[in-house]
XYZ file of C-alpha atoms in Angstrom:
595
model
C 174.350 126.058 -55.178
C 171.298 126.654 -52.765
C 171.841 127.512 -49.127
C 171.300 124.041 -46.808
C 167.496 124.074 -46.587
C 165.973 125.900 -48.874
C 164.842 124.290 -52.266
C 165.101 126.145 -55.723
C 161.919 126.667 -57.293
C 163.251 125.050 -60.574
C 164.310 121.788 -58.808
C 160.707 121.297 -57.251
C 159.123 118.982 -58.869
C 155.831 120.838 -58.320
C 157.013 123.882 -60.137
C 157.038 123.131 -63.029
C 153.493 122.069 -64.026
C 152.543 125.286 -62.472
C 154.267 127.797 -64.727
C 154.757 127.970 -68.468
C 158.491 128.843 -69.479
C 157.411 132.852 -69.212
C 156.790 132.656 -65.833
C 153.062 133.042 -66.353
C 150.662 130.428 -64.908
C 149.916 126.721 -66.908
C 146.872 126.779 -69.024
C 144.795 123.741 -67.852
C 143.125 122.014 -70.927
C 140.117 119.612 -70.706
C 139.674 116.352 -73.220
C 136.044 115.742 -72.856
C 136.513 112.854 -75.125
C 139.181 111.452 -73.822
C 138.676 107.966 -71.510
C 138.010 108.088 -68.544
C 140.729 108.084 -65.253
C 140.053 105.125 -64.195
C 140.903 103.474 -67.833
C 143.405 105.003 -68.949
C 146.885 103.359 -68.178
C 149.079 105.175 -65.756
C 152.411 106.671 -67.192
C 155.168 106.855 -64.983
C 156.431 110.562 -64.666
C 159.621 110.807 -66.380
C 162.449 112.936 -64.222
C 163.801 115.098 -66.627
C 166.204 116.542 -63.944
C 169.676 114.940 -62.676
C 169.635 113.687 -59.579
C 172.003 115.874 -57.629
C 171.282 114.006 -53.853
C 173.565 111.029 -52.571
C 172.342 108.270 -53.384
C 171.540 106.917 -49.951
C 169.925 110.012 -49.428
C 167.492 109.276 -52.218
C 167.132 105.637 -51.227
C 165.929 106.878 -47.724
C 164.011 110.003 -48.774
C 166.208 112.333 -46.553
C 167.654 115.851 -47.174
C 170.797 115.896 -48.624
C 173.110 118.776 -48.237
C 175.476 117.700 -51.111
C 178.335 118.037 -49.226
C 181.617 116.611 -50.726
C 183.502 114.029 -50.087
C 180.264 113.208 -47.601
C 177.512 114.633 -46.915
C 175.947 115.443 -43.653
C 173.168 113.358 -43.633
C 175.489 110.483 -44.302
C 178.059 111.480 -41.808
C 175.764 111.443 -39.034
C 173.930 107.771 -39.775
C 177.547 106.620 -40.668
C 176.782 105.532 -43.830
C 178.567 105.165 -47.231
C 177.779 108.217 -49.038
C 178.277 107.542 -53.076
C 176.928 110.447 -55.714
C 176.076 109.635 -59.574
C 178.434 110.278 -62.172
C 176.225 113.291 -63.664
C 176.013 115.014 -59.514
C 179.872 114.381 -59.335
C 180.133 116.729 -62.760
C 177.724 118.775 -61.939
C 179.679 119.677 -58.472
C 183.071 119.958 -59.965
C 182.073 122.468 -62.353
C 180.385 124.716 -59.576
C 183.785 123.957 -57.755
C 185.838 125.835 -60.517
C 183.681 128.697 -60.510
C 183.031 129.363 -56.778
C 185.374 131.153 -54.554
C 184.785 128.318 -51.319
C 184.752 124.806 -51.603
C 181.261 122.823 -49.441
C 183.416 120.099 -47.606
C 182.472 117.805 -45.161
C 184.309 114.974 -43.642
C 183.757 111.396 -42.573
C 183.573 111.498 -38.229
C 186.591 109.930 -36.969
C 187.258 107.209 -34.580
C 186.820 108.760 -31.235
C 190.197 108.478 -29.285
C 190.375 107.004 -25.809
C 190.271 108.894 -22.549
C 193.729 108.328 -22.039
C 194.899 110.760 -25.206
C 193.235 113.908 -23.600
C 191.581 114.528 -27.030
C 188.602 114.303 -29.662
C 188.345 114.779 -33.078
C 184.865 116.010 -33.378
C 182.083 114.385 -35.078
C 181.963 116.731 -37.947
C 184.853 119.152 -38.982
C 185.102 122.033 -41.542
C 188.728 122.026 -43.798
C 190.478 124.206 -41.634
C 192.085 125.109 -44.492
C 189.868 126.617 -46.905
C 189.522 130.186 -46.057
C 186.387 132.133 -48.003
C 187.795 135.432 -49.035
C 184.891 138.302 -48.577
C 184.812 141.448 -50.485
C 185.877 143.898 -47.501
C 188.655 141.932 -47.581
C 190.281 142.614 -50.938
C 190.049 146.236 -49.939
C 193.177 148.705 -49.310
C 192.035 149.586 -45.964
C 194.211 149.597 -43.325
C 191.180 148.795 -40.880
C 190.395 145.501 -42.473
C 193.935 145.228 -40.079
C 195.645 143.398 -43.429
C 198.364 145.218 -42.017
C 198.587 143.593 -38.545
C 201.985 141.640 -38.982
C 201.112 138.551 -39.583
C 197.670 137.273 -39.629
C 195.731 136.485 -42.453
C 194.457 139.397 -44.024
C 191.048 137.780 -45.333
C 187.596 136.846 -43.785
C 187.850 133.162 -42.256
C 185.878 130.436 -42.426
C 186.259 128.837 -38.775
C 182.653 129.152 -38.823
C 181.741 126.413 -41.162
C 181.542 126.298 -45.097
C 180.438 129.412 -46.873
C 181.925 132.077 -48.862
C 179.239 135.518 -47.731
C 181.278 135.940 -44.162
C 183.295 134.320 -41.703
C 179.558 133.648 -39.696
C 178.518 131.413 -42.550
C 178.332 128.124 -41.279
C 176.699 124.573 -42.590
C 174.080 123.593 -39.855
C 170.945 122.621 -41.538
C 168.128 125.352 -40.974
C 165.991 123.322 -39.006
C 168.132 121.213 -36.625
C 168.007 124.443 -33.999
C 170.137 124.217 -30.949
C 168.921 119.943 -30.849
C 171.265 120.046 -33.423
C 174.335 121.994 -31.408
C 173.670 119.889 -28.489
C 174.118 116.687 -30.216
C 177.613 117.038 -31.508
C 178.703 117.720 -27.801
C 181.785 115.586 -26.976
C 181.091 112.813 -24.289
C 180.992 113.806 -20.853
C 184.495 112.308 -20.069
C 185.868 114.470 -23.077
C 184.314 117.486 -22.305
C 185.181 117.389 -18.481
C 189.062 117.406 -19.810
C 188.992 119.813 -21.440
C 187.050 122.293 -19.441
C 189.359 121.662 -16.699
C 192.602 122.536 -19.177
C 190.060 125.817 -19.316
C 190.297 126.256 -16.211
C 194.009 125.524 -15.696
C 194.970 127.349 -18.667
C 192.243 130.676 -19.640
C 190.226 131.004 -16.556
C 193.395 132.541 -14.319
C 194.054 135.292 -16.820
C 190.496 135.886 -17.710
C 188.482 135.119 -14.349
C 185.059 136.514 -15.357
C 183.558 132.683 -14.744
C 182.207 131.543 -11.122
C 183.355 127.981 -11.189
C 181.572 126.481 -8.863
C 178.464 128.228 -10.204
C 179.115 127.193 -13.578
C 180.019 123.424 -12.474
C 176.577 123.428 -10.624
C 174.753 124.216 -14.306
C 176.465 122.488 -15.903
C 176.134 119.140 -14.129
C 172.699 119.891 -14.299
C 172.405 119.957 -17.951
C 173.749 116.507 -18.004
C 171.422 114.998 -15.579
C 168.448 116.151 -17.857
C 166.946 113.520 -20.074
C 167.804 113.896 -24.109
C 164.225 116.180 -24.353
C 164.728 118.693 -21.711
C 168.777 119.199 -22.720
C 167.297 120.234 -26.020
C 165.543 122.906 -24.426
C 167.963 124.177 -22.402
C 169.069 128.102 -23.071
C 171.073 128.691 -25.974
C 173.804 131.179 -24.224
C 174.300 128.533 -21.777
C 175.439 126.149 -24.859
C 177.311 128.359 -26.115
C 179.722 129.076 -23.235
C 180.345 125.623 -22.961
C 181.105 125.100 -26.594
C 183.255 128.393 -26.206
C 184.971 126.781 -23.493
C 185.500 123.294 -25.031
C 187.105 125.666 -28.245
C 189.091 127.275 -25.606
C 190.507 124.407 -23.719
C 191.116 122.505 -26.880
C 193.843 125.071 -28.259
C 195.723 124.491 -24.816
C 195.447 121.070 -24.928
C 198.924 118.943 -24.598
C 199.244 115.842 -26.958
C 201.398 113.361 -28.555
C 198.949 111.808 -30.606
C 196.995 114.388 -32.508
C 198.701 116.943 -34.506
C 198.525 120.574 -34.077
C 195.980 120.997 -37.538
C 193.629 118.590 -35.880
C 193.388 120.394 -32.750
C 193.109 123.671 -34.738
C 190.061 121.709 -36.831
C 188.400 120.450 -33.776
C 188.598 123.898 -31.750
C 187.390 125.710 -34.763
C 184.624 122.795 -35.013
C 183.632 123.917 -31.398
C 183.555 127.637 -31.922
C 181.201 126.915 -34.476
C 179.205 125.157 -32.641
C 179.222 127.966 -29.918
C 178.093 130.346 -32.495
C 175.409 128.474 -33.834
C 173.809 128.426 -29.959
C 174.042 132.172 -29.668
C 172.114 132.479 -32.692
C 169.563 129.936 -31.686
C 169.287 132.199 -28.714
C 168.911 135.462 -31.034
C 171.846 136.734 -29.227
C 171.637 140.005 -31.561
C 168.745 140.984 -29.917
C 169.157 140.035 -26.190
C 171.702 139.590 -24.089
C 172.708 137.493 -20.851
C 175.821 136.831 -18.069
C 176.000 133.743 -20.487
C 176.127 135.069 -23.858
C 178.063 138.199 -23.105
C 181.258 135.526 -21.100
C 180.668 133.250 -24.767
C 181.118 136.172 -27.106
C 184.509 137.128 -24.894
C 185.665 134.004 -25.043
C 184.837 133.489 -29.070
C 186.789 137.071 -29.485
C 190.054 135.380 -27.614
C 189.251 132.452 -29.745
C 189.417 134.005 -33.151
C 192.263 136.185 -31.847
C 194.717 132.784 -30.525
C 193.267 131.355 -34.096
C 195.306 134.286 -35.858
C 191.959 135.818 -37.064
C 192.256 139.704 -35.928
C 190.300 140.707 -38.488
C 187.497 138.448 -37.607
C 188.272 139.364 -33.721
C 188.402 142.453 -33.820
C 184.601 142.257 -36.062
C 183.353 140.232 -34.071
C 184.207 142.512 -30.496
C 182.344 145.458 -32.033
C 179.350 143.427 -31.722
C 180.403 142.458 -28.405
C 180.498 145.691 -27.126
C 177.285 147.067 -28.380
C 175.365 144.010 -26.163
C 177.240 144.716 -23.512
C 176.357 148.416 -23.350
C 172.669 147.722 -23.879
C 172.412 145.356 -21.249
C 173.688 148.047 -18.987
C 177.414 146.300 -17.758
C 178.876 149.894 -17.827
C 176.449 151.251 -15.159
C 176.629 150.479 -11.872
C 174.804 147.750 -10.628
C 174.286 149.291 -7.277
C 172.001 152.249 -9.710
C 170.721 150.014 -12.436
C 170.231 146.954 -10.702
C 170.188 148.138 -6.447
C 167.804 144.909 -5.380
C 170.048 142.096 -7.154
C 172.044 140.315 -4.430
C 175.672 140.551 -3.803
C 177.004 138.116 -5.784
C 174.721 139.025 -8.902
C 176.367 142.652 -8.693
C 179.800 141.373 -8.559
C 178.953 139.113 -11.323
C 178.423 142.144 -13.380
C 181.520 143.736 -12.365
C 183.528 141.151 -13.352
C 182.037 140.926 -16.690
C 182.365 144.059 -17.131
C 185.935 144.421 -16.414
C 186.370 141.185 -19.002
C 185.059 143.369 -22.025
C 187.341 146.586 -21.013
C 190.373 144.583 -20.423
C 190.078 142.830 -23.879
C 189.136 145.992 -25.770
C 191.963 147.833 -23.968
C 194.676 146.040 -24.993
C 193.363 144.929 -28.168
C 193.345 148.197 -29.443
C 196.429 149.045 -27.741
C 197.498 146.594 -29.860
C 195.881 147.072 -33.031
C 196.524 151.277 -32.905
C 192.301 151.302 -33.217
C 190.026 153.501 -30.994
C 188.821 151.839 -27.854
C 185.395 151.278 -27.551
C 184.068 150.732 -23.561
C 184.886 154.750 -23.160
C 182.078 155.136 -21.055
C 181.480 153.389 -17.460
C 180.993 154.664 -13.996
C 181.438 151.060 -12.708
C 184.076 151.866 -9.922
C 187.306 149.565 -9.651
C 186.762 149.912 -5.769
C 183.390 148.272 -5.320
C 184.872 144.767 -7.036
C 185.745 143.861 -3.235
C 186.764 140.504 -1.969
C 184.008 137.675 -2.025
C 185.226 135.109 -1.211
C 182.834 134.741 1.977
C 180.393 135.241 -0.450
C 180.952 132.624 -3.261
C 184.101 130.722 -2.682
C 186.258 133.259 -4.994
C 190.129 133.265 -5.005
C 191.092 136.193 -3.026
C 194.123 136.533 -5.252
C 192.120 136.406 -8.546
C 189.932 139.702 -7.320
C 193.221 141.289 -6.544
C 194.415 140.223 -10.112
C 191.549 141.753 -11.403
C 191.840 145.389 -9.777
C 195.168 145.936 -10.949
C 194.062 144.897 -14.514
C 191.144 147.158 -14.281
C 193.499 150.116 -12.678
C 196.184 149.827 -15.603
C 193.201 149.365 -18.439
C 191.765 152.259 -16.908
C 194.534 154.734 -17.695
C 195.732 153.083 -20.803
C 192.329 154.274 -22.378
C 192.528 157.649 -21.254
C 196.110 158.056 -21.948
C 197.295 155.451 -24.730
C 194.855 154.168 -26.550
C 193.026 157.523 -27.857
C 196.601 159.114 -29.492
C 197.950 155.920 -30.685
C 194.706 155.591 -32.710
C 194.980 159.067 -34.156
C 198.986 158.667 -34.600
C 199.468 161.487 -32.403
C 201.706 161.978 -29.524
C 201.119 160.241 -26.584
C 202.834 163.361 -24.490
C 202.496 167.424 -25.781
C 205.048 168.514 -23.161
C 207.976 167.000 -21.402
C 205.386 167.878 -17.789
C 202.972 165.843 -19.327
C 204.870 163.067 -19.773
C 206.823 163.185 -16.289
C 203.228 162.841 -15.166
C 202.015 160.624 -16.865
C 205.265 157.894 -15.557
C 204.560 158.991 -12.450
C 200.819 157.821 -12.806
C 202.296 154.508 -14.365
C 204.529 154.021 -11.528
C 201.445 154.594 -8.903
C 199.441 151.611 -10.532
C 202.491 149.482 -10.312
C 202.879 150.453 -6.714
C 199.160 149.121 -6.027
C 199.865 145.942 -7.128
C 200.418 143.587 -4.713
C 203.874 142.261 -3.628
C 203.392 138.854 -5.479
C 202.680 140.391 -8.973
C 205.547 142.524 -8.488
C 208.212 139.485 -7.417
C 208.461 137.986 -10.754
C 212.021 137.109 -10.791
C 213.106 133.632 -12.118
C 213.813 132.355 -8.294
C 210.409 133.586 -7.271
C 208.361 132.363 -10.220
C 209.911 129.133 -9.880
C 209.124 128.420 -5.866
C 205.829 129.547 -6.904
C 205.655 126.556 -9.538
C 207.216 124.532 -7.238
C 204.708 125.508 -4.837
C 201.619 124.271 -7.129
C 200.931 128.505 -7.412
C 200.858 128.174 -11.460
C 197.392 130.233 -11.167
C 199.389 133.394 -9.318
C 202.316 132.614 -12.087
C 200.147 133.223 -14.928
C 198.521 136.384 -13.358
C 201.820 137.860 -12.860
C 203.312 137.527 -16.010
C 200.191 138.385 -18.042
C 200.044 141.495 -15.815
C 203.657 142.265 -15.813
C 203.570 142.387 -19.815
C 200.893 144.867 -19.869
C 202.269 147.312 -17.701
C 206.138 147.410 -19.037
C 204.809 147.066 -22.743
C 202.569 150.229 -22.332
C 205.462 151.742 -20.478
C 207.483 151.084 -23.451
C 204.808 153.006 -25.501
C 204.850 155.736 -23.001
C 208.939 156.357 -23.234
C 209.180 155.633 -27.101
C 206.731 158.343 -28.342
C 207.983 161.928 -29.266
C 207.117 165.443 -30.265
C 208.190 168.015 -31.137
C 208.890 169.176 -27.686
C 209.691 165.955 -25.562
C 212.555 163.600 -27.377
C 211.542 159.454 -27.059
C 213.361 158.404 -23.863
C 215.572 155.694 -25.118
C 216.961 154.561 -22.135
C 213.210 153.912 -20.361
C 212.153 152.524 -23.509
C 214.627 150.158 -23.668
C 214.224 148.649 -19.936
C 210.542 148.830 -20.258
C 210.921 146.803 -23.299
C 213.327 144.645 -21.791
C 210.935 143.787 -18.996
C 208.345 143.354 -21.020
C 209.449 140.731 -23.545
C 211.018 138.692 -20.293
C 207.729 138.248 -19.256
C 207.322 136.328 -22.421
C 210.083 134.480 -21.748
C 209.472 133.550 -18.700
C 206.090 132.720 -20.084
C 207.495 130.381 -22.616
C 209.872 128.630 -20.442
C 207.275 127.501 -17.505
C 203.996 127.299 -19.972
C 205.623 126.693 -23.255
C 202.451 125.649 -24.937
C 200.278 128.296 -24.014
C 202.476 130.962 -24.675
C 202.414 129.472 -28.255
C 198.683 130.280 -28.575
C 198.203 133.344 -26.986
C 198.479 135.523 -29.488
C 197.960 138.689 -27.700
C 200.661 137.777 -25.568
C 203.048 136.585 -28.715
C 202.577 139.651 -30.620
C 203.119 142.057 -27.897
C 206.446 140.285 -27.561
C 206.917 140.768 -31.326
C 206.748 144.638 -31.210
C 208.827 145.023 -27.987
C 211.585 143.526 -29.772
C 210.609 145.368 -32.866
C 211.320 148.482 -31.080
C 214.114 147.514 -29.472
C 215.245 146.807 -32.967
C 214.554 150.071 -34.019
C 216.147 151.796 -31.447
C 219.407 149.919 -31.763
C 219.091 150.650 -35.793
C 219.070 154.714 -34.528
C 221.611 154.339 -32.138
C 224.153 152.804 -34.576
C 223.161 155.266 -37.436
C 223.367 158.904 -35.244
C 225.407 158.257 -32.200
C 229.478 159.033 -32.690
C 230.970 155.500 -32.139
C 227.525 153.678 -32.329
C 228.655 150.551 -32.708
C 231.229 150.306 -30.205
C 228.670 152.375 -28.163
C 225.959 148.767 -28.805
C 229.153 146.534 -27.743
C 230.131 148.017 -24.871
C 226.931 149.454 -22.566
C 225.298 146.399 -20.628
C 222.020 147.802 -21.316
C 222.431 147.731 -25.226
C 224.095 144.425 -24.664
C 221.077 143.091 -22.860
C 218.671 143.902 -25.033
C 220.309 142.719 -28.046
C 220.176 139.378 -26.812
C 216.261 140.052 -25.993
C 216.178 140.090 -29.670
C 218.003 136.941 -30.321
C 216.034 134.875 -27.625
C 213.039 136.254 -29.745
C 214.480 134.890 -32.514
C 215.255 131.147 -31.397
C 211.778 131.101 -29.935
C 209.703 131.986 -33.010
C 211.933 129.577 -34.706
C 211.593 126.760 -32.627
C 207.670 127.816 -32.937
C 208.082 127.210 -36.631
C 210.223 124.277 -36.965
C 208.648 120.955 -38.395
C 206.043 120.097 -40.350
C 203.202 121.795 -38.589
C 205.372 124.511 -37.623
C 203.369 128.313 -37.571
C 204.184 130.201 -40.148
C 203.462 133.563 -38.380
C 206.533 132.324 -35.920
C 208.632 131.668 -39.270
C 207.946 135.142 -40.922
C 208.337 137.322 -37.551
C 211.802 135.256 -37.149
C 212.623 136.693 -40.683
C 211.560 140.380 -39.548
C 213.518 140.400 -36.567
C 217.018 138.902 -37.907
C 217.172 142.119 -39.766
C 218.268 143.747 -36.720
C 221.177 141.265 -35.665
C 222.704 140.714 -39.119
C-alpha cells in the first residue's frame, strides 16, 4: 500500500499509455486513412483497474487515504464512508500480509464541558503496536529488558509500520492541518490548567504567564493567520494538551480512551515540530515540546521510544548552545531571556539524569558550564514562584553529582565506590546537597505534608516528594554497591530505600492518580523494593538465625511491610477491566519476596 499522498505509477491513469509493458516508451502509430476526429464516434475509456477509493471519495473527486473502517477524508466531512466489494478484498489480503493494520475511526460525539474530557476528532488504535526491526534484536539497549514496558517500537504516532514517527497526516495538509484538530477552546483551557496543576510543579521550565499571553493570542487570530503561526509553538501546546490529558480525573471516559486521545495529541505535537523542520533548528518552544513528548512516551510505558527520542533531544539542545552560559553566548539578551535558558537547560539534565540513572545507560548532557548559582530568584522579574526556583537548584545540585558519581559506573556495571574513603566521601557529599535544601523539602512527614494540602500548598507537596525520591533512591544506589574492598552497607541501604519508596506512598495517597502515570516515579518505587527484596533474600540465606533475625529487628520489620504496601498498590493499579498490566506483573515480581 502507497504512503498517504503519493500515487503509484501503475495506478495513474496516465501511465499507462506512456509505456509499453518493458518499460520502454509507447510507439505512436498514425492511420492516415482512417476518418477523421471529428467523425469518428467517441469510445468511452474502459477502467481496467479496481477502484480501490471510497466511494464517496470517488463521487466527490477527493483523495482517499483508504483508511479502514473510515477513511480520513470521510471522517472529517462526516460522511458515510462505504468501499466496493473488490477494495474490501483487495484490503484484507494486504491486511494478512502486513505487519500494521491502516485504521482510522469515526470522530466521536464531543462530550460536554462538564466531563473534563474530549475524545479527539481522529484517533489511532491505541492498540496496534508496529513492531520495527531494531526491535526483534537481542540487545539489551533496545531496553527490552527494562521491567516492564513493551519491548517493541510503538505506534502512538499514528499508523505505520517503518518507526514509531510514522504517522497518517496527509502530505500536504502542513501544520493547517495540526491546527485544525485542536480541541475547542473550553477543552483545551482544562486541560492545560490540569498541566499546570499536575506537570508544571515538578517540571517548571514553562513561564506561565508568558505562555498564557501567546497563547491567547493565537486564539484571537483569524482562521488564516493561526495557520501561519510557528510550528514549535503548536507543538508545545499539543504536548501540553497530551500531557494534561494523562492526568486528567474522570468518571465517564475510560482509561483506553484517555490513553487514545493523549496519544492522538502527541501526534499531533509531532507533526508541528516537523512542519517546523525541528531537525534542523531549534527554539525555547521546540526544545520545552520535545521534553515534554520524552515524559510523554515515558508515562505512556514507551522507554524504548523515550529514551530514542531524548537522544535527539539532546543533540538540539547542545547545538543551540543551552549548555553554555548565556551570560558568554548570549551577554546582550535580557534577564529574563537568560534565565529562560537556564531553566531549560536544567529541564534536559534533570530528565537525562535520572533517566539513565534509571535505565543503567550513559548520561548524555556531560558537558555544561551553566552554573546552578546564576538561576537566582526572579520573581521581581517575571512573576516566578520563589519556591519553584528553589525547587529547581536543589534538583540541579543533586543531578549534578549523580552524573559525575552514579550515572557513569552504573552504565559500565562498575563500582560506584573503589575504596571504603571514597565512599565515606561520597555520603558525605550526598548529605551536603540534602543540607541545602530548604527546610520545606526536607519536612515531608505525613503531619507536615498534610497541613500543607490542607493549606492549598499541593505545588510545594509535589516538589517535595518528587525531590525526596531522588535523593534517598540514589542514596540507596550509593550504600548497595560493593567491591572488592568496601562491603554494600545494608543497613543505609535499607533506610535509604525505605525513605525512598515512602515518598511514593505518600505520593499515592494525596495524588493517587498521578502517581499512577508517572512512570519514572512508579518504577523507581519498583526497584527500591526490589532491593529491599534482595537484601532480605541475603539476610535470611547467610546470617546465623536469619529469619528470626527479619522477625525481630524493627528495621527489617519495616521494610518488609514497604514491600507489601508495594504490593497492594500495584494491585489495586491492576484491578478491573482496564487495570495496567505493568502494575499486575511487578505485583507478581515482588510477592516472591514475602511468600
Amino acid at each position: 500500500m502507497n504512503p498517504i499522498g503519493q500515487i503509484s505509477p501503475a495506478l495513474h491513469p496516465s501511465a499507462a499509455s506512456e509505456s509499453t509493458l518493458n518499460g520502454s516508451p509507447a510507439t505512436t502509430v498514425k492511420f492516415e486513412d482512417a476518418a477523421s476526429p471529428l467523425d469518428r464516434p467517441k469510445k468511452k475509456q474502459k477502467r481496467n483497474k479496481p477502484t480501490l477509493s471510497c466511494e464517496e471519495c470517488v463521487e466527490r473527486k477527493t483523495k482517499c487515504d483508504r483508511g479502514r473502517p473510515n477513511c480520513l477524508a470521510c471522517i472529517k466531512r462526516q460522511s458515510q464512508c462505504k468501499y466496493a466489494n473488490v477494495a474490501n478484498i483487495l484490503e484484507n489480503t494486504n491486511r494478512s500480509t502486513s505487519t500494521a493494520l491502516r485504521i482510522t475511526k469515526p470522530p466521536k460525539k464531543k462530550l460536554g464541558a462538564q466531563d473534563d474530557f474530549e475524545s479527539p476528532r481522529q484517533v489511532p488504535n491505541p492498540h496496534e503496536r508496529s513492531a520495527s526491526r531494531g526491535s526483534t534484536s537481542s540487545s539489551i539497549g533496545l531496553l527490552s529488558h527494562v521491567p516492564y514496558s513493551h519491548p517493541s517500537a510503538s505506534n502512538v504516532f499514528g499508523i505505520g509500520s517503518e518507526h514509531p514517527f510514522a504517522n497518517y497526516w496527509t502530505c500536504q495538509g502542513g501544520l493547517p492541518e495540526t491546527i485544525s484538530v485542536l480541541p475547542v477552546k473550553l477543552q483545551a483551557n482544562i486541560l492545560l490548567e490540569r498541566y499546570f496543576e499536575c506537570v508544571d510543579p515538578v517540571y517548571p521550565m514553562i513561564h506561565r504567564q508568558t505562555f498564557y499571553a501567546d497563547y491567547e493570542h493565537f486564539w484571537s487570530l483569524p482562521q488564516e493567520e493561526q495557520n501561519k503561526s510557528d510550528g514549535a509553538f503548536i507543538a508545545l501546546v499539543f504536548a501540553m494538551l497530551a500531557m494534561g490529558t494523562q492526568f486528567v480525573i474522570t468518571g465517564t471516559a475510560n482509561p483506553k480512551e484517555r490513553q487514545s486521545t493523549a496519544e492522538f495529541y502527541v501526534s499531533a505535537a509531532h507533526q508541528s515540530l516537523r512542519m517546523s523542520s525541528y531537525l534542523n533548528k531549534a527554539s525555547v518552544r521546540s526544545i520545552q515540546a520535545m521534553v515534554l513528548i520524552t515524559y510523554f512516551l515515558i508515562n505512556d510505558n514507551h522507554a524504548s521510544d523515550g529514551w530514542a527520542f531524548a537522544g535527539i533531544l539532546m543533540r538540539q539542545a547542545y547545538a543551540m548552545g543551552l549548555h553554555r552560559d548565556p551570560n558568554i553566548v548570549c551577554p546582550t539578551a535580557t534577564i529574563f531571556e537568560k534565565q529562560v535558558r537556564r531553566k531549560l537547560w536544567q529541564a534536559v539534565l534533570l530528565q537525562d539524569t535520572f533517566l539513565t540513572v534509571l535505565l543503567s545507560l550513559p548520561p548524555s548532557a556531560t558537558h555544561t558550564d551553566v552554573n546552578v548559582e546564576d538561576l537566582v530568584d526572579d520573581s521581581s522579574i517575571a512573576l516566578s514562584n520563589a519556591t519553584d526556583t528553589a525547587y529547581m537548584r536543589g534538583s540541579w545540585t543533586l543531578a549534578n553529582l549523580v552524573q559525575e558519581t552514579i550515572c557513569s559506573p552504573r552504565s559500565l556495571d562498575i563500582p560506584i565506590c573503589t575504596t571504603q574513603r571514597q565512599k565515606t566521601k561520597l555520603v558525605a557529599d550526598f548529605r551536603g546537597v540534602y543540607r541545602s535544601f530548604p527546610d520545606v523539602f526536607r519536612s515531608w512527614d505525613i503531619a507536615s505534608i498534610t497541613q500543607l494540602c490542607e493549606n492549598g500548598n499541593k505545588r510545594i507537596v509535589r516538589q517535595t516528594l518528587f525531590l525526596t525520591s531522588n535523593y534517598f533512591h540514589n542514596v540507596m544506589l550509593l550504600h548497595s554497591s560493593e567491591s572488592e574492598e568496601v562491603p554494600a552497607n545494608i543497613r543505609g541501604s535499607l533506610e535509604a530505600a525505605h525513605d525512598a519508596i515512602s515518598a511514593f506512598f505518600l505520593l499515592y495517597l494525596f495524588f493517587e492518580v498521578e502517581a499512577k502515570v508517572w512512570w519514572v516515579f512508579n518504577h523507581r518505587a519498583f526497584l527500591e523494593a526490589m532491593c529491599i527484596g534482595n537484601i532480605l533474600r541475603e539476610v535470611q540465606a547467610n546470617e546465623e538465625n536469619g529469619e528470626e533475625l527479619l522477625a525481630k529487628d524493627p528495621l527489617f520489620v519495616k521494610v518488609k511491610a514497604d514491600i507489601v504496601q508495594m504490593i497492594e498498590i500495584m494491585q489495586q493499579m491492576s484491578e478491573g477491566e482496564h487495570g495496567s498490566e505493568v502494575a499486575k506483573t511487578r505485583a507478581g515480581v515482588l510477592s516472591q519476596y514475602v511468600e
